[in-house]
Amino acid sequence: VVLGSFSIGGTINKVENLSDSLQVCLDAGAKRVLIPMSSAVDIATVPADLFAKFQISFYSSPEDAVIKALGIEWYTYSRTKYG
């Protein structure tokens, strides 16, 4: 699951109410969650037992989110993109 939203200009918006969003992910059976770096400050609001149920990754750009969501190794991606 990729949490957060992107603007047309590529701005990443933080997750509103991170704890509730993670609870919905858990209820839906998610195991892996990607969270925008801008929401890292809200991790203290998430109960530790809820946070521990996921494999959490952070992303800092829309491209980073896609690469991590698809499980593409950065080395492979960068060689394809930059030769």
Backbone as JSON Lines, residues from 0, in Angstrom:
{"i":0,"aa":"V","n":[0.85,-1.17,0.0],"ca":[0.0,0.0,0.0],"c":[0.89,1.23,0.0]}
{"i":1,"aa":"V","n":[0.57,2.2,-0.85],"ca":[1.29,3.46,-0.88],"c":[0.37,4.52,-0.28]}
{"i":2,"aa":"L","n":[0.77,5.07,0.85],"ca":[0.0,6.13,1.49],"c":[0.53,7.49,1.05]}
{"i":3,"aa":"G","n":[-0.3,8.51,1.15],"ca":[0.08,9.85,0.75],"c":[-0.57,10.18,-0.58]}
{"i":4,"aa":"S","n":[-0.38,11.4,-1.01],"ca":[-0.92,11.82,-2.3],"c":[0.08,12.74,-2.98]}
{"i":5,"aa":"F","n":[-0.04,12.82,-4.32],"ca":[0.85,13.62,-5.13],"c":[0.05,14.71,-5.84]}
{"i":6,"aa":"S","n":[0.63,15.89,-5.94],"ca":[0.0,16.94,-6.73],"c":[0.46,16.79,-8.18]}
{"i":7,"aa":"I","n":[-0.18,17.51,-9.07],"ca":[0.21,17.47,-10.48],"c":[1.65,17.93,-10.65]}
{"i":8,"aa":"G","n":[2.1,18.85,-9.8],"ca":[3.47,19.35,-9.87],"c":[4.49,18.43,-9.24]}
{"i":9,"aa":"G","n":[4.04,17.32,-8.66],"ca":[4.96,16.35,-8.06],"c":[5.18,16.52,-6.57]}
{"i":10,"aa":"T","n":[4.47,17.47,-5.95],"ca":[4.58,17.65,-4.51],"c":[3.93,16.47,-3.8]}
{"i":11,"aa":"I","n":[4.6,15.98,-2.77],"ca":[4.07,14.86,-1.99],"c":[3.39,15.42,-0.74]}
{"i":12,"aa":"N","n":[2.15,15.05,-0.54],"ca":[1.4,15.5,0.63],"c":[1.45,14.44,1.71]}
{"i":13,"aa":"K","n":[1.61,14.87,2.95],"ca":[1.7,13.93,4.05],"c":[0.36,13.25,4.29]}
{"i":14,"aa":"V","n":[0.42,12.14,4.98],"ca":[-0.77,11.36,5.3],"c":[-1.5,12.02,6.47]}
{"i":15,"aa":"E","n":[-2.76,12.3,6.27],"ca":[-3.57,12.82,7.36],"c":[-3.99,11.65,8.24]}
{"i":16,"aa":"N","n":[-3.81,11.78,9.53],"ca":[-4.16,10.75,10.5],"c":[-3.51,9.4,10.17]}
{"i":17,"aa":"L","n":[-2.21,9.37,10.3],"ca":[-1.4,8.2,9.95],"c":[-1.84,6.95,10.7]}
{"i":18,"aa":"S","n":[-2.15,7.08,11.97],"ca":[-2.55,5.92,12.77],"c":[-3.81,5.27,12.21]}
{"i":19,"aa":"D","n":[-4.82,6.08,11.91],"ca":[-6.06,5.53,11.35],"c":[-5.83,4.91,9.98]}
{"i":20,"aa":"S","n":[-4.98,5.54,9.18],"ca":[-4.67,5.0,7.85],"c":[-3.99,3.65,7.96]}
{"i":21,"aa":"L","n":[-3.07,3.51,8.9],"ca":[-2.4,2.22,9.09],"c":[-3.37,1.16,9.61]}
{"i":22,"aa":"Q","n":[-4.33,1.56,10.44],"ca":[-5.32,0.61,10.92],"c":[-6.17,0.08,9.76]}
{"i":23,"aa":"V","n":[-6.54,0.96,8.85],"ca":[-7.29,0.53,7.66],"c":[-6.45,-0.44,6.83]}
{"i":24,"aa":"C","n":[-5.15,-0.15,6.68],"ca":[-4.25,-1.05,5.96],"c":[-4.22,-2.43,6.62]}
{"i":25,"aa":"L","n":[-4.12,-2.44,7.92],"ca":[-4.09,-3.7,8.66],"c":[-5.39,-4.47,8.46]}
{"i":26,"aa":"D","n":[-6.51,-3.78,8.59],"ca":[-7.82,-4.42,8.42],"c":[-8.0,-5.0,7.02]}
{"i":27,"aa":"A","n":[-7.33,-4.39,6.04],"ca":[-7.42,-4.84,4.65],"c":[-6.41,-5.95,4.34]}
{"i":28,"aa":"G","n":[-5.55,-6.27,5.31],"ca":[-4.59,-7.36,5.12],"c":[-3.24,-6.95,4.57]}
{"i":29,"aa":"A","n":[-2.95,-5.67,4.53],"ca":[-1.67,-5.21,4.01],"c":[-0.52,-5.66,4.91]}
{"i":30,"aa":"K","n":[0.6,-5.95,4.29],"ca":[1.81,-6.34,5.01],"c":[2.92,-5.31,4.83]}
{"i":31,"aa":"R","n":[2.9,-4.65,3.67],"ca":[3.95,-3.68,3.33],"c":[3.29,-2.34,3.04]}
{"i":32,"aa":"V","n":[3.83,-1.28,3.66],"ca":[3.25,0.06,3.5],"c":[4.38,1.05,3.2]}
{"i":33,"aa":"L","n":[4.14,1.87,2.19],"ca":[5.07,2.95,1.86],"c":[4.45,4.26,2.34]}
{"i":34,"aa":"I","n":[5.27,5.02,3.05],"ca":[4.83,6.27,3.68],"c":[5.73,7.4,3.2]}
{"i":35,"aa":"P","n":[5.16,8.56,2.89],"ca":[6.01,9.68,2.48],"c":[6.88,10.17,3.63]}
{"i":36,"aa":"M","n":[8.08,10.61,3.3],"ca":[8.99,11.13,4.33],"c":[8.36,12.26,5.12]}
{"i":37,"aa":"S","n":[7.49,13.02,4.5],"ca":[6.84,14.14,5.19],"c":[5.95,13.68,6.34]}
{"i":38,"aa":"S","n":[5.6,12.4,6.35],"ca":[4.77,11.86,7.43],"c":[5.59,11.19,8.53]}
{"i":39,"aa":"A","n":[6.91,11.18,8.37],"ca":[7.77,10.53,9.37],"c":[7.61,11.16,10.75]}
{"i":40,"aa":"V","n":[7.32,12.45,10.8],"ca":[7.16,13.14,12.09],"c":[5.94,12.64,12.86]}
{"i":41,"aa":"D","n":[4.99,12.01,12.17],"ca":[3.77,11.53,12.81],"c":[3.87,10.09,13.33]}
{"i":42,"aa":"I","n":[5.0,9.46,13.15],"ca":[5.13,8.07,13.58],"c":[4.94,7.93,15.09]}
{"i":43,"aa":"A","n":[5.31,8.95,15.83],"ca":[5.15,8.9,17.3],"c":[3.68,8.8,17.69]}
{"i":44,"aa":"T","n":[2.75,9.13,16.79],"ca":[1.32,9.05,17.1],"c":[0.74,7.67,16.84]}
{"i":45,"aa":"V","n":[1.55,6.79,16.25],"ca":[1.08,5.44,15.91],"c":[1.46,4.48,17.03]}
{"i":46,"aa":"P","n":[0.51,3.71,17.55],"ca":[0.85,2.72,18.57],"c":[1.92,1.75,18.06]}
{"i":47,"aa":"A","n":[2.88,1.45,18.9],"ca":[4.01,0.6,18.5],"c":[3.56,-0.76,18.0]}
{"i":48,"aa":"D","n":[2.54,-1.35,18.63],"ca":[2.09,-2.68,18.19],"c":[1.46,-2.62,16.8]}
{"i":49,"aa":"L","n":[0.83,-1.52,16.43],"ca":[0.28,-1.35,15.09],"c":[1.41,-1.15,14.08]}
{"i":50,"aa":"F","n":[2.34,-0.29,14.39],"ca":[3.47,0.0,13.5],"c":[4.28,-1.26,13.21]}
{"i":51,"aa":"A","n":[4.44,-2.11,14.22],"ca":[5.26,-3.31,14.1],"c":[4.64,-4.37,13.19]}
{"i":52,"aa":"K","n":[3.4,-4.24,12.85],"ca":[2.72,-5.25,12.02],"c":[3.08,-5.13,10.54]}
{"i":53,"aa":"F","n":[3.78,-4.06,10.16],"ca":[4.06,-3.8,8.76],"c":[5.55,-3.78,8.46]}
{"i":54,"aa":"Q","n":[5.84,-4.04,7.19],"ca":[7.16,-3.73,6.66],"c":[7.01,-2.32,6.1]}
{"i":55,"aa":"I","n":[7.62,-1.35,6.76],"ca":[7.46,0.07,6.4],"c":[8.65,0.54,5.58]}
{"i":56,"aa":"S","n":[8.35,1.26,4.51],"ca":[9.38,1.94,3.72],"c":[8.93,3.39,3.55]}
{"i":57,"aa":"F","n":[9.89,4.26,3.41],"ca":[9.6,5.67,3.19],"c":[10.01,6.05,1.78]}
{"i":58,"aa":"Y","n":[9.28,7.0,1.2],"ca":[9.62,7.5,-0.13],"c":[9.69,9.02,-0.1]}
{"i":59,"aa":"S","n":[10.51,9.56,-1.02],"ca":[10.72,11.0,-1.04],"c":[10.33,11.66,-2.36]}
{"i":60,"aa":"S","n":[9.91,10.86,-3.33],"ca":[9.46,11.39,-4.61],"c":[8.46,10.41,-5.21]}
{"i":61,"aa":"P","n":[7.66,10.85,-6.16],"ca":[6.75,9.92,-6.82],"c":[7.51,8.76,-7.49]}
{"i":62,"aa":"E","n":[8.66,9.05,-8.08],"ca":[9.45,8.0,-8.72],"c":[9.95,6.99,-7.69]}
{"i":63,"aa":"D","n":[10.39,7.48,-6.55],"ca":[10.85,6.62,-5.47],"c":[9.73,5.7,-5.0]}
{"i":64,"aa":"A","n":[8.51,6.24,-4.9],"ca":[7.36,5.44,-4.47],"c":[7.09,4.32,-5.46]}
{"i":65,"aa":"V","n":[7.14,4.63,-6.74],"ca":[6.88,3.61,-7.77],"c":[7.94,2.52,-7.73]}
{"i":66,"aa":"I","n":[9.2,2.93,-7.66],"ca":[10.3,1.96,-7.63],"c":[10.16,1.03,-6.43]}
{"i":67,"aa":"K","n":[9.88,1.59,-5.26],"ca":[9.75,0.77,-4.06],"c":[8.48,-0.08,-4.09]}
{"i":68,"aa":"A","n":[7.4,0.46,-4.62],"ca":[6.15,-0.3,-4.69],"c":[6.28,-1.51,-5.61]}
{"i":69,"aa":"L","n":[7.03,-1.34,-6.69],"ca":[7.21,-2.43,-7.64],"c":[8.35,-3.37,-7.25]}
{"i":70,"aa":"G","n":[9.13,-2.97,-6.26],"ca":[10.23,-3.82,-5.81],"c":[11.42,-3.81,-6.75]}
{"i":71,"aa":"I","n":[11.55,-2.74,-7.53],"ca":[12.67,-2.63,-8.48],"c":[13.91,-2.19,-7.71]}
{"i":72,"aa":"E","n":[15.0,-2.88,-7.95],"ca":[16.27,-2.48,-7.34],"c":[16.72,-1.16,-7.95]}
{"i":73,"aa":"W","n":[17.2,-0.23,-7.13],"ca":[17.62,1.07,-7.63],"c":[18.74,0.93,-8.66]}
{"i":74,"aa":"Y","n":[19.64,-0.01,-8.44],"ca":[20.74,-0.19,-9.38],"c":[20.2,-0.53,-10.77]}
{"i":75,"aa":"T","n":[19.27,-1.43,-10.83],"ca":[18.68,-1.83,-12.11],"c":[17.98,-0.64,-12.75]}
{"i":76,"aa":"Y","n":[17.21,0.1,-11.95],"ca":[16.49,1.27,-12.47],"c":[17.46,2.32,-12.99]}
{"i":77,"aa":"S","n":[18.5,2.63,-12.22],"ca":[19.42,3.68,-12.63],"c":[20.21,3.27,-13.87]}
{"i":78,"aa":"R","n":[20.57,2.0,-14.02],"ca":[21.28,1.56,-15.22],"c":[20.39,1.66,-16.44]}
{"i":79,"aa":"T","n":[19.1,1.36,-16.26],"ca":[18.17,1.44,-17.38],"c":[17.96,2.9,-17.76]}
{"i":80,"aa":"K","n":[17.82,3.77,-16.78],"ca":[17.53,5.17,-17.04],"c":[18.76,5.94,-17.52]}
{"i":81,"aa":"Y","n":[19.91,5.67,-16.91],"ca":[21.1,6.47,-17.19],"c":[22.17,5.74,-18.01]}
{"i":82,"aa":"G","n":[21.92,4.47,-18.33],"ca":[22.84,3.73,-19.18],"c":[23.99,3.23,-18.47]}
